[in-house]
């Protein structure tokens, strides 16, 4: 039997609201699945959530609720760490060091910053340097693999880039992490505008499906999802972005191929197809909602406290290695 240590995975979620179907299919489902083969660290990235306007009075409830959703969908604190970013100061400390290696030209190309500022968010320095903090999250824990949705692909490239810059300048400290992005549903789109991604911060409730929505809400949202006027079910993200999105969602929820679904639903009209998609989503999310309700009185804070303590312990040794490499000696 091999005694090779398991590879490390790291990923994060912002406590910015009720997690949605996109978070679940694009990332969280893989977080739960990968736990048995990897040494997994999952983080509720509250410092990232501060890069856009937020209400301090709501942050604690959002952190706890996000943790509860993650536990409900199968993150197992006996096997994986689950804590909040602000519990471990190494994230912010490493972000500072990495920022000294990050060319502004690289950050100027980030589409998320452009999208968010165009959508009306203030263009503050924290939002601009969001990818640097994300790189620090991943590199602090020496992650090899990062399960994320497609929207984080560009930030992962930046993480790899800054890790290489650091290693070239100061010696081999960081493994170069790989993105782990699912083949279907890597970018679940809004139900009201299928050219934009589903996101927690979307102002229209009808645009997304929360992981905890009641079955009837899920059915209504999918029934009213924006599609097109040619009632043939076929996969074409340019001509039929709404139907293509629903096909991806159904493929991910049923583990069937898109071709297989098209063969079954092509000529039956949009109504029956949408009903089938809704039932697939309801079935996929039902166990998560049941587990979430069962956890309502559980002590989520104790999980965060204990994982945070372990993550802090790990990070101290890792950060010492970084400080030594950059020439900062401890006394
Ligand atoms: N639509 C999506 N499809 C697939 N994966 C997605 N992810 C996010 N949206 C989709 C993935 O979910 C993980 C957590 O990301 P996040 O906390 O940044 O989620 P969000 O929904 O994007 O959050 P916000 O607060 O609403 O932010 P913005 O305004 O950026 O959309 C990540 O792995 C992400 O890839």
XYZ file of C-alpha atoms and ligand atoms in Angstrom:
366
model
C 0.000 0.000 0.000
C 1.289 3.490 -0.892
C 2.155 5.782 2.012
C 2.174 8.891 -0.220
C 0.527 11.817 1.624
C -2.762 12.914 0.105
C -2.711 15.965 -2.130
C -4.290 19.099 -0.705
C -7.384 20.858 -2.003
C -8.525 24.315 -0.994
C -11.552 26.354 -1.983
C -13.646 29.225 -0.653
C -17.091 30.773 -0.688
C -18.127 34.300 0.150
C -20.750 34.703 2.893
C -22.680 37.106 0.705
C -26.111 35.503 0.807
C -27.959 32.258 0.363
C -25.834 29.909 -1.820
C -27.477 29.038 -5.141
C -27.672 26.184 -7.624
C -24.619 27.564 -9.492
C -22.459 27.435 -6.354
C -23.715 23.911 -5.727
C -23.231 22.418 -9.205
C -20.128 24.452 -10.083
C -18.249 23.970 -6.826
C -19.787 22.635 -3.612
C -20.858 19.276 -4.959
C -17.262 18.603 -5.921
C -16.045 19.838 -2.541
C -18.044 17.070 -0.888
C -17.054 14.446 -3.449
C -13.319 15.168 -3.314
C -13.027 14.867 0.458
C -12.297 11.160 0.425
C -9.353 11.376 -1.960
C -7.799 14.654 -0.854
C -6.785 16.479 2.267
C -9.473 19.178 2.032
C -9.600 22.709 3.428
C -12.719 24.836 2.862
C -12.970 28.446 3.842
C -15.794 30.948 4.239
C -14.024 33.975 2.832
C -15.441 36.814 4.908
C -12.558 39.185 4.115
C -13.412 38.832 0.429
C -17.061 39.591 1.190
C -15.975 43.006 2.527
C -14.825 44.114 -0.938
C -18.402 45.105 -1.829
C -20.955 47.042 0.211
C -22.295 44.933 3.088
C -24.073 45.343 6.395
C -21.818 44.451 9.386
C -24.920 43.483 11.366
C -25.687 40.725 8.834
C -22.203 39.275 8.400
C -22.161 36.884 11.362
C -25.512 35.315 10.434
C -24.305 34.942 6.827
C -21.098 33.218 7.944
C -22.967 30.766 10.166
C -25.607 30.079 7.555
C -23.002 29.433 4.856
C -21.247 26.994 7.199
C -24.539 25.235 7.879
C -25.253 24.853 4.148
C -21.778 23.399 3.570
C -22.186 20.906 6.409
C -25.635 19.990 5.070
C -24.303 19.180 1.633
C -21.753 16.827 3.071
C -18.616 18.691 4.154
C -17.437 16.446 6.961
C -15.473 18.226 9.724
C -13.987 14.894 10.789
C -12.177 14.731 7.438
C -11.942 18.327 6.219
C -11.318 21.755 7.699
C -14.134 24.320 7.493
C -13.397 27.745 8.953
C -13.690 31.461 8.231
C -10.856 33.378 6.555
C -10.639 36.038 9.286
C -9.802 33.360 11.889
C -6.383 32.874 10.268
C -4.275 36.020 9.926
C -1.880 34.252 7.535
C -4.313 34.866 4.643
C -3.972 38.649 4.884
C -0.245 38.517 5.716
C 0.569 36.408 2.669
C -1.664 38.590 0.470
C 0.544 41.565 1.332
C 3.714 39.743 0.368
C 2.189 38.471 -2.889
C 0.920 41.967 -3.718
C 4.522 43.133 -3.915
C 5.042 40.673 -6.786
C 1.775 41.313 -8.617
C 2.031 43.579 -11.682
C -0.845 46.077 -11.903
C -1.112 45.155 -15.597
C -2.233 41.649 -14.610
C -4.916 42.973 -12.251
C -6.075 45.462 -14.892
C -7.159 42.518 -17.053
C -9.443 40.923 -14.438
C -12.975 40.612 -15.783
C -14.600 40.180 -12.354
C -13.365 43.614 -11.253
C -14.674 45.152 -14.477
C -18.026 43.343 -14.156
C -18.502 44.377 -10.531
C -17.569 48.016 -10.992
C -19.720 48.206 -14.128
C -22.584 46.775 -12.052
C -22.184 49.729 -9.683
C -19.865 48.442 -6.938
C -17.310 50.968 -5.674
C -13.896 50.460 -7.244
C -11.941 50.171 -3.991
C -8.434 48.739 -3.617
C -9.739 45.583 -1.902
C -11.978 44.728 -4.852
C -9.124 45.454 -7.261
C -6.724 43.199 -5.376
C -9.325 40.449 -4.734
C -7.302 37.963 -6.867
C -4.213 38.581 -4.697
C -6.079 37.622 -1.524
C -7.522 34.615 -3.331
C -4.018 33.562 -4.394
C -2.908 33.918 -0.767
C -5.809 31.719 0.420
C -4.765 28.933 -1.917
C -0.999 29.261 -1.558
C -1.040 29.704 2.230
C -2.182 26.088 2.483
C 0.059 24.847 -0.345
C -3.005 23.556 -2.236
C -2.477 21.330 -5.288
C -6.054 21.429 -6.560
C -8.745 24.112 -6.396
C -12.345 23.058 -7.140
C -14.157 26.158 -8.450
C -16.705 27.260 -11.024
C -15.687 28.583 -14.421
C -15.956 32.225 -13.246
C -12.816 31.685 -11.138
C -10.684 30.336 -14.005
C -8.975 33.690 -14.591
C -8.217 34.157 -10.886
C -6.699 30.685 -10.762
C -4.373 31.644 -13.620
C -3.280 34.674 -11.596
C -2.644 32.433 -8.588
C -0.428 30.167 -10.671
C 1.350 33.171 -12.132
C 2.129 34.806 -8.781
C 3.240 31.452 -7.292
C 5.730 31.085 -10.149
C 6.941 34.659 -9.682
C 7.485 33.985 -5.969
C 9.283 30.675 -6.560
C 11.527 32.215 -9.228
C 12.450 35.146 -6.995
C 12.734 33.446 -3.567
C 13.059 29.687 -4.172
C 10.589 26.796 -4.519
C 8.064 27.384 -1.742
C 4.672 26.960 -3.411
C 3.268 24.046 -5.419
C 1.622 25.382 -8.585
C -2.101 24.651 -8.100
C -4.451 23.286 -10.755
C -8.074 24.332 -11.182
C -10.705 21.590 -10.901
C -13.681 22.737 -12.966
C -16.612 20.435 -13.777
C -17.411 19.593 -17.411
C -21.104 20.458 -17.152
C -22.598 23.298 -15.141
C -19.270 25.019 -14.574
C -21.116 28.306 -15.178
C -24.790 28.126 -14.306
C -26.518 31.115 -15.851
C -29.201 33.456 -14.528
C -32.765 32.296 -15.168
C -33.868 35.804 -16.170
C -30.798 36.687 -18.257
C -29.071 33.517 -19.482
C -26.123 35.518 -20.792
C -25.108 36.455 -17.203
C -23.984 34.012 -14.525
C -26.241 33.074 -11.635
C -24.940 34.980 -8.627
C -25.903 35.632 -5.012
C -25.726 39.362 -5.503
C -28.281 39.422 -8.332
C -31.059 41.862 -7.503
C -33.869 39.800 -9.079
C -34.883 36.817 -6.911
C -36.337 35.080 -9.992
C -32.860 34.954 -11.534
C -31.604 32.191 -9.276
C -32.507 29.105 -7.288
C -31.284 28.944 -3.733
C -30.000 25.594 -2.510
C -32.684 25.802 0.191
C -35.666 26.906 -1.902
C -38.914 24.986 -1.452
C -39.824 22.599 -4.292
C -42.685 24.841 -5.426
C -40.406 27.868 -5.663
C -37.924 25.822 -7.709
C -40.719 24.690 -10.064
C -42.005 28.259 -10.508
C -38.536 29.684 -11.175
C -37.728 27.082 -13.808
C -41.156 27.393 -15.397
C -40.620 31.142 -15.790
C -36.963 30.860 -16.924
C -36.260 33.000 -19.977
C -35.882 30.883 -23.124
C -36.651 31.684 -26.801
C -39.529 31.431 -29.239
C -38.364 28.403 -31.272
C -39.664 25.495 -29.164
C -37.035 22.900 -30.100
C -34.868 21.646 -27.236
C -31.295 21.716 -28.498
C -27.910 22.777 -27.113
C -26.704 26.046 -28.660
C -25.308 28.582 -26.191
C -25.380 31.406 -28.774
C -28.854 30.960 -30.275
C -30.487 29.274 -27.260
C -28.662 30.340 -24.078
C -31.694 29.750 -21.823
C -32.423 26.218 -23.042
C -28.706 25.374 -23.077
C -28.474 26.476 -19.448
C -31.429 24.262 -18.493
C -29.880 21.344 -20.387
C -26.634 21.773 -18.443
C -28.496 21.962 -15.153
C -30.482 18.827 -15.922
C -27.424 16.939 -17.167
C -25.568 17.759 -13.942
C -28.511 16.816 -11.710
C -29.240 13.508 -13.456
C -25.719 12.477 -14.528
C -27.059 12.087 -18.086
C -25.346 13.501 -21.161
C -26.721 16.563 -22.918
C -27.052 14.535 -26.161
C -29.163 11.982 -24.358
C -31.464 14.683 -22.961
C -31.783 16.385 -26.339
C -32.763 13.076 -27.892
C -35.527 12.608 -25.332
C -36.897 16.177 -25.160
C -36.095 17.759 -28.564
C -39.601 17.862 -30.000
C -41.798 17.656 -26.920
C -42.042 21.434 -26.413
C -40.555 23.620 -23.669
C -43.301 23.007 -21.075
C -42.628 19.280 -20.467
C -38.874 19.846 -20.690
C -38.960 22.577 -18.049
C -41.076 20.359 -15.782
C -38.511 17.575 -16.084
C -35.644 19.988 -15.306
C -37.517 21.276 -12.238
C -38.112 17.755 -10.910
C -34.434 16.867 -11.406
C -33.371 19.957 -9.425
C -35.947 19.325 -6.667
C -34.698 15.758 -6.307
C -31.043 16.805 -6.248
C -31.520 19.489 -3.586
C -34.041 17.711 -1.325
C -31.438 15.847 0.786
C -29.421 19.064 1.295
C -32.466 20.931 2.548
C -33.413 18.067 4.875
C -29.873 17.948 6.293
C -29.855 21.749 6.687
C -33.090 21.662 8.679
C -31.726 18.883 10.859
C -28.647 21.011 11.600
C -30.641 24.074 12.640
C -29.969 23.564 16.341
C -26.462 22.160 15.893
C -23.399 24.034 17.128
C -21.854 25.199 13.872
C -19.609 27.669 15.707
C -17.806 24.815 17.457
C -16.924 23.307 14.045
C -15.567 26.661 12.859
C -13.639 27.201 16.105
C -11.949 23.808 15.985
C -11.193 23.887 12.248
C -9.967 27.473 12.581
C -7.605 26.426 15.349
C -6.170 23.615 13.201
C -5.902 25.861 10.124
C -4.090 28.500 12.197
C -1.631 25.923 13.485
C -0.922 24.699 9.953
C -0.573 28.224 8.597
C 1.992 29.335 11.191
C 4.546 26.800 9.954
C 3.795 27.584 6.309
C 4.071 31.326 6.871
C 7.384 30.922 8.690
C 8.708 29.277 5.521
C 7.512 32.272 3.460
C 9.028 34.829 5.858
C 12.340 32.965 5.833
C 12.371 32.905 2.022
C 11.712 36.666 1.733
C 14.361 37.512 4.342
C 12.216 38.311 7.378
C 13.616 36.696 10.470
C 11.526 35.920 13.592
C 12.868 36.906 17.046
N -23.135 30.681 -11.606
C -22.204 29.840 -11.191
N -22.024 28.652 -11.810
C -21.074 27.766 -11.380
N -20.262 28.023 -10.315
C -20.406 29.200 -9.669
N -19.785 29.753 -8.606
C -20.321 30.976 -8.372
N -21.281 31.246 -9.241
C -21.377 30.172 -10.073
C -18.735 29.100 -7.846
O -19.183 29.016 -6.496
C -18.054 29.151 -5.614
C -18.371 30.199 -4.578
O -18.363 31.481 -5.223
P -18.804 32.876 -4.636
O -18.976 32.811 -3.188
O -17.922 33.947 -5.187
O -20.251 32.925 -5.317
P -21.116 33.960 -6.120
O -22.443 33.335 -6.236
O -20.416 34.341 -7.367
O -21.173 35.083 -5.080
P -21.556 36.578 -5.160
O -21.433 37.046 -3.753
O -22.846 36.780 -5.823
O -20.439 37.154 -6.022
P -20.509 37.643 -7.507
O -21.113 38.993 -7.402
O -19.068 37.606 -7.881
O -21.328 36.712 -8.339
C -16.867 29.505 -6.511
O -16.090 28.343 -6.728
C -17.483 29.954 -7.797
O -16.655 29.685 -8.920
